[in-house]
Short mmCIF file of C-alpha atoms in Angstrom, two decimals:
data_model
loop_
_atom_site.label_atom_id
_atom_site.label_comp_id
_atom_site.label_asym_id
_atom_site.label_seq_id
_atom_site.Cartn_x
_atom_site.Cartn_y
_atom_site.Cartn_z
CA MET A 1023 -106.19 -90.91 125.37
CA PRO A 1024 -103.37 -89.11 127.16
CA ASP A 1025 -102.96 -89.71 130.86
CA ALA A 1026 -105.18 -87.73 133.21
CA VAL A 1027 -103.57 -84.75 134.94
CA PRO A 1028 -104.76 -82.72 137.94
CA LEU A 1029 -105.96 -79.18 137.54
CA PRO A 1030 -103.46 -76.60 138.81
CA SER A 1031 -104.19 -74.76 142.02
CA ALA A 1032 -106.48 -71.79 141.51
CA ALA A 1033 -104.08 -69.74 143.62
CA GLY A 1034 -101.06 -70.69 141.56
CA PRO A 1035 -99.60 -68.88 138.54
CA PRO A 1036 -101.10 -69.39 135.07
CA ALA A 1037 -99.80 -72.58 133.50
CA ARG A 1038 -97.52 -72.70 130.45
CA ARG A 1039 -99.08 -74.98 127.85
CA GLN A 1040 -97.41 -77.35 125.46
CA LEU A 1041 -98.95 -78.13 122.08
CA GLY A 1042 -101.14 -81.22 122.05
CA ALA A 1043 -104.08 -82.65 123.96
CA ARG A 1044 -104.63 -84.35 127.30
CA SER A 1045 -107.35 -85.28 129.75
CA VAL A 1046 -108.06 -83.29 132.89
CA GLY A 1047 -109.46 -84.56 136.16
CA PRO A 1048 -108.85 -87.12 138.88
CA PRO A 1049 -106.64 -90.07 137.88
CA GLY A 1050 -108.83 -92.80 136.45
CA ALA A 1051 -111.80 -90.47 135.91
CA PRO A 1052 -110.84 -87.59 133.65
CA TRP A 1053 -113.81 -85.28 133.06
CA ALA A 1054 -112.46 -82.85 130.46
CA ARG A 1055 -110.20 -82.79 127.43
CA LEU A 1056 -107.66 -79.99 127.25
CA TRP A 1057 -106.23 -79.09 123.86
CA THR A 1058 -103.60 -76.57 122.74
CA PRO A 1059 -104.02 -76.14 118.97
CA ALA A 1060 -101.34 -73.43 118.81
CA ARG A 1061 -99.01 -71.75 121.25
CA GLY A 1062 -101.05 -69.47 123.46
CA VAL A 1063 -104.41 -70.98 122.48
CA VAL A 1064 -106.08 -73.33 124.96
CA VAL A 1065 -109.38 -75.19 124.47
CA ALA A 1066 -111.40 -77.32 126.90
CA LEU A 1067 -114.20 -79.75 126.07
CA ALA A 1068 -116.28 -81.38 128.80
CA PRO A 1069 -119.72 -82.86 129.50
CA VAL A 1070 -122.14 -80.26 130.86
CA ASP A 1071 -123.00 -82.47 133.84
CA ALA A 1072 -119.34 -82.86 134.79
CA VAL A 1073 -118.68 -79.12 134.64
CA LEU A 1074 -121.68 -78.28 136.82
CA ALA A 1075 -120.60 -80.93 139.34
CA THR A 1076 -117.11 -79.41 139.69
CA PRO A 1077 -116.96 -76.83 142.53
CA ALA A 1078 -113.78 -75.23 141.14
CA ALA A 1079 -115.73 -74.39 137.98
CA VAL A 1080 -119.09 -73.18 139.29
CA SER A 1081 -117.59 -71.24 142.20
CA ARG A 1082 -116.41 -68.54 139.77
CA LEU A 1083 -119.79 -67.94 138.14
CA ARG A 1084 -121.09 -64.40 138.67
CA PRO A 1085 -124.54 -63.41 139.97
CA GLU A 1086 -125.61 -61.94 136.62
CA GLU A 1087 -124.85 -65.25 134.93
CA TYR A 1088 -127.25 -67.02 137.27
CA ARG A 1089 -129.84 -64.30 136.67
CA SER A 1090 -129.55 -64.74 132.90
CA ALA A 1091 -129.96 -68.51 133.28
CA ALA A 1092 -133.06 -68.05 135.44
CA GLY A 1093 -134.99 -66.77 132.44
CA MET A 1094 -134.12 -69.74 130.23
CA ALA A 1095 -135.56 -73.19 129.76
CA ALA A 1096 -133.92 -75.65 132.16
CA TRP A 1097 -131.82 -77.41 129.49
CA ARG A 1098 -130.67 -74.08 128.03
CA ALA A 1099 -129.81 -72.74 131.49
CA ARG A 1100 -127.58 -75.73 132.19
CA GLU A 1101 -125.72 -75.26 128.90
CA HIS A 1102 -125.38 -71.51 129.54
CA LEU A 1103 -123.92 -71.96 133.01
CA ALA A 1104 -121.68 -74.89 132.04
CA GLY A 1105 -120.14 -72.96 129.15
CA ARG A 1106 -119.32 -69.99 131.35
CA ALA A 1107 -118.09 -72.12 134.24
CA LEU A 1108 -115.76 -74.02 131.91
CA LEU A 1109 -114.46 -70.76 130.43
CA ARG A 1110 -113.82 -69.33 133.90
CA LEU A 1111 -111.96 -72.46 134.95
CA LEU A 1112 -109.83 -72.16 131.82
CA LEU A 1113 -109.22 -68.45 132.43
CA ALA A 1114 -107.99 -69.18 135.95
CA GLU A 1115 -105.40 -71.54 134.51
CA VAL A 1116 -104.34 -69.48 131.49
CA ALA A 1117 -104.82 -65.83 132.45
CA GLY A 1118 -105.15 -65.74 136.22
CA GLU A 1119 -107.77 -65.52 138.92
CA GLU A 1120 -108.73 -61.87 138.34
CA ASP A 1121 -109.81 -62.53 134.76
CA ALA A 1122 -111.50 -65.77 135.84
CA ARG A 1123 -113.87 -63.80 138.09
CA ALA A 1124 -114.32 -60.70 135.90
CA PRO A 1125 -117.52 -59.75 134.02
CA LEU A 1126 -118.06 -61.07 130.51
CA VAL A 1127 -119.67 -58.46 128.26
CA PRO A 1128 -121.20 -59.29 124.86
CA GLU A 1129 -120.31 -57.33 121.75
CA PRO A 1130 -123.16 -56.29 119.41
CA ALA A 1131 -123.00 -59.60 117.51
CA GLY A 1132 -122.73 -61.60 120.73
CA ARG A 1133 -119.01 -62.37 121.05
CA PRO A 1134 -118.03 -62.35 124.75
CA ARG A 1135 -115.19 -60.04 125.81
CA LEU A 1136 -113.35 -59.29 129.05
CA PRO A 1137 -113.54 -55.47 129.35
CA GLY A 1138 -110.62 -55.44 131.79
CA SER A 1139 -108.49 -57.59 129.46
CA PRO A 1140 -109.67 -56.66 125.94
CA ASP A 1141 -106.64 -58.29 124.30
CA THR A 1142 -107.55 -61.73 125.64
CA GLY A 1143 -109.73 -63.63 123.19
CA VAL A 1144 -112.39 -65.89 124.72
CA SER A 1145 -115.07 -68.12 123.22
CA ILE A 1146 -117.80 -70.46 124.45
CA SER A 1147 -119.79 -73.21 122.76
CA HIS A 1148 -122.28 -75.87 123.79
CA SER A 1149 -124.08 -78.60 121.93
CA GLY A 1150 -126.24 -81.26 123.49
CA PRO A 1151 -124.44 -82.70 126.52
CA TYR A 1152 -121.10 -80.95 125.79
CA ALA A 1153 -119.61 -77.55 126.62
CA ALA A 1154 -116.44 -76.08 125.15
CA ALA A 1155 -114.39 -72.96 125.88
CA ALA A 1156 -111.27 -71.32 124.47
CA VAL A 1157 -108.83 -68.68 125.72
CA ALA A 1158 -106.15 -66.98 123.62
CA PRO A 1159 -104.23 -64.01 125.08
CA GLY A 1160 -103.37 -61.57 122.29
CA LEU A 1161 -105.48 -63.34 119.64
CA ASP A 1162 -109.04 -63.50 118.38
CA VAL A 1163 -110.39 -67.00 119.01
CA GLY A 1164 -113.53 -68.99 118.29
CA VAL A 1165 -114.49 -72.48 119.39
CA ASP A 1166 -117.45 -74.55 118.27
CA ALA A 1167 -118.75 -77.96 119.31
CA GLN A 1168 -121.41 -79.77 117.29
CA VAL A 1169 -123.15 -83.01 118.19
CA PRO A 1170 -123.85 -84.62 114.79
CA ARG A 1171 -127.46 -84.40 113.66
CA PRO A 1172 -128.95 -85.01 110.20
CA PRO A 1173 -128.76 -81.60 108.47
CA LEU A 1174 -131.70 -80.04 106.69
CA ALA A 1175 -131.31 -80.15 102.91
CA ALA A 1176 -131.31 -76.34 102.58
CA LEU A 1177 -128.63 -75.94 105.24
CA LEU A 1178 -126.56 -78.71 103.71
CA CYS A 1179 -126.52 -76.95 100.34
CA ARG A 1180 -125.69 -73.57 101.85
CA CYS A 1181 -122.93 -74.59 104.26
CA ARG A 1182 -121.01 -77.03 102.10
CA ALA A 1183 -117.72 -76.74 100.27
CA PRO A 1184 -118.34 -76.52 96.51
CA GLY A 1185 -119.14 -79.90 95.05
CA SER A 1186 -119.52 -81.72 98.37
CA ALA A 1187 -123.33 -81.70 98.74
CA ALA A 1188 -123.81 -84.71 96.49
CA HIS A 1189 -121.05 -86.57 98.32
CA LEU A 1190 -122.65 -85.94 101.72
CA ALA A 1191 -126.09 -86.84 100.37
CA ASN A 1192 -124.75 -90.22 99.27
CA LEU A 1193 -123.25 -91.09 102.64
CA PRO A 1194 -125.11 -93.21 105.20
CA PRO A 1195 -127.09 -90.88 107.53
CA GLU A 1196 -124.74 -91.21 110.52
CA ARG A 1197 -121.62 -90.52 108.45
CA ALA A 1198 -123.30 -87.61 106.66
CA ALA A 1199 -124.32 -86.08 110.00
CA LEU A 1200 -120.76 -86.36 111.34
CA ALA A 1201 -119.21 -84.94 108.16
CA PHE A 1202 -121.60 -82.01 108.22
CA ALA A 1203 -120.94 -81.39 111.93
CA ARG A 1204 -117.22 -81.21 111.17
CA ILE A 1205 -117.82 -78.69 108.39
CA TRP A 1206 -120.21 -76.54 110.41
CA SER A 1207 -118.04 -76.54 113.55
CA VAL A 1208 -115.14 -75.04 111.58
CA GLN A 1209 -117.37 -72.49 109.86
CA GLU A 1210 -118.92 -71.45 113.16
CA ALA A 1211 -115.53 -71.26 114.90
CA CYS A 1212 -114.26 -68.89 112.20
CA VAL A 1213 -117.14 -66.42 112.41
CA LYS A 1214 -117.08 -66.59 116.20
CA ALA A 1215 -113.38 -65.73 116.19
CA ARG A 1216 -114.16 -62.58 114.21
CA GLY A 1217 -117.27 -61.77 116.24
CA THR A 1218 -119.54 -61.58 113.20
CA GLY A 1219 -121.94 -64.46 113.83
CA LEU A 1220 -124.18 -65.47 110.95
CA SER A 1221 -123.72 -62.04 109.35
CA GLY A 1222 -120.18 -63.21 108.58
CA ALA A 1223 -121.61 -65.86 106.21
CA PRO A 1224 -119.96 -68.94 107.74
CA TRP A 1225 -121.02 -71.03 104.73
CA ARG A 1226 -118.38 -69.19 102.69
CA VAL A 1227 -115.59 -70.81 104.72
CA ARG A 1228 -114.40 -73.73 102.61
CA VAL A 1229 -113.91 -76.84 104.69
CA ASP A 1230 -113.01 -80.42 103.83
CA PRO A 1231 -114.64 -82.56 106.55
CA GLY A 1232 -111.59 -84.85 106.52
CA SER A 1233 -108.99 -82.08 106.98
CA GLN A 1234 -107.29 -81.48 110.30
CA ALA A 1235 -106.38 -77.84 109.65
CA GLY A 1236 -106.87 -74.96 107.25
CA THR A 1237 -107.10 -71.21 106.88
CA SER A 1238 -109.78 -68.61 106.24
CA GLY A 1239 -108.37 -65.18 105.53
CA THR A 1240 -105.98 -64.38 108.36
CA LEU A 1241 -107.49 -67.07 110.58
CA HIS A 1242 -106.09 -70.54 111.12
CA TRP A 1243 -108.43 -73.33 112.12
CA ARG A 1244 -107.67 -76.69 113.70
CA ARG A 1245 -109.42 -79.86 114.76
CA PRO A 1246 -108.27 -81.78 117.84
CA PRO A 1247 -105.95 -84.73 117.25
CA TRP A 1248 -108.51 -87.17 118.64
CA HIS A 1249 -111.27 -86.37 116.12
CA ASP A 1250 -110.64 -89.59 114.16
CA ALA A 1251 -109.77 -91.75 117.17
CA ALA A 1252 -111.96 -94.64 118.26
CA ASP A 1253 -112.73 -92.83 121.55
CA ALA A 1254 -113.34 -89.43 119.93
CA GLY A 1255 -116.89 -89.28 121.27
CA PRO A 1256 -120.01 -88.12 119.42
CA VAL A 1257 -119.06 -84.45 119.04
CA ALA A 1258 -117.22 -82.42 116.40
CA LEU A 1259 -114.92 -79.71 117.74
CA ALA A 1260 -112.98 -76.95 115.99
CA CYS A 1261 -111.01 -73.88 117.00
CA ALA A 1262 -110.14 -70.83 114.88
CA PHE A 1263 -107.64 -68.15 115.87
CA GLY A 1264 -105.74 -65.27 114.37
CA PRO A 1265 -104.43 -61.74 114.88
CA PRO A 1266 -107.08 -59.44 116.35
CA GLU A 1267 -109.13 -57.22 114.12
CA ALA A 1268 -110.91 -54.06 115.23
CA HIS A 1269 -113.52 -55.04 117.78
CA PRO A 1270 -117.04 -53.57 117.64
CA ALA A 1271 -117.80 -51.00 120.28
CA HIS A 1272 -118.55 -52.52 123.64
CA PRO A 1273 -118.66 -51.25 127.22
CA ALA A 1274 -114.90 -51.32 127.76
CA ASP A 1275 -115.24 -49.11 130.83
CA ALA A 1276 -117.10 -51.84 132.71
CA PRO A 1277 -115.27 -52.67 135.96
CA ARG A 1278 -113.53 -55.99 136.46
CA SER A 1279 -115.88 -56.74 139.35
CA GLY A 1280 -118.74 -55.20 141.22
CA ARG A 1281 -121.08 -54.09 138.41
CA ASP A 1282 -123.54 -56.56 136.95
CA SER A 1283 -123.12 -57.11 133.23
CA ALA A 1284 -125.50 -59.80 132.05
CA SER A 1285 -124.17 -61.74 129.09
CA ARG A 1286 -126.75 -63.45 126.90
CA THR A 1287 -124.38 -64.92 124.36
CA SER A 1288 -123.81 -68.63 123.89
#
């Protein structure tokens, strides 16, 4: 693991990021992994509990985000709030404090957008005890985290690369679950980057579970450099990014603050 580094001051200017990955948090107790898969694209992965215990993260949550969480099951509410808190912490570092406190408005298929900064791509994911977020000024971006679980046979056949179903079926259960999580995290990241969700047929994205990088149309996708490390942790993570395509209609006239805009996306 890289050395831990302190978070920048919330009042300071947005940080310039170098390619690579590092840990974020107090020395000796890093609580998040920060990853820059390409210049201008920044991803954070952290345990839900750690995010919700970090005042600098939860202090930027908006009232409508708490209201949305109030109608959810307790476990789902924690994931919902942690994903948004992590994204807002990342926005403060990458884009600035105004964007970090602005409303998030869902597009028709659920992709979150910043109406006041429509050219800044943002994405949120959560799986089990982990939350992930991505920010990419000037790009479409999607991030997906998947805690490995044994896949259903029908899903395995649908979301595989051609010819790989038999290979995954012959792996020990734990290895098959991890390989599938790596495939599905890339496929989900790609359709999230384009804002299409399942209607974008993620299973059509061809993915080798052992590959570190690839493309899908005009998108590039990457896995973090630690995904094969001994301390990688039980979660698959992928990020997809590319030049923006036409965004579906969304309330772009929503103010940067003041009006409630409940977001019910993941």
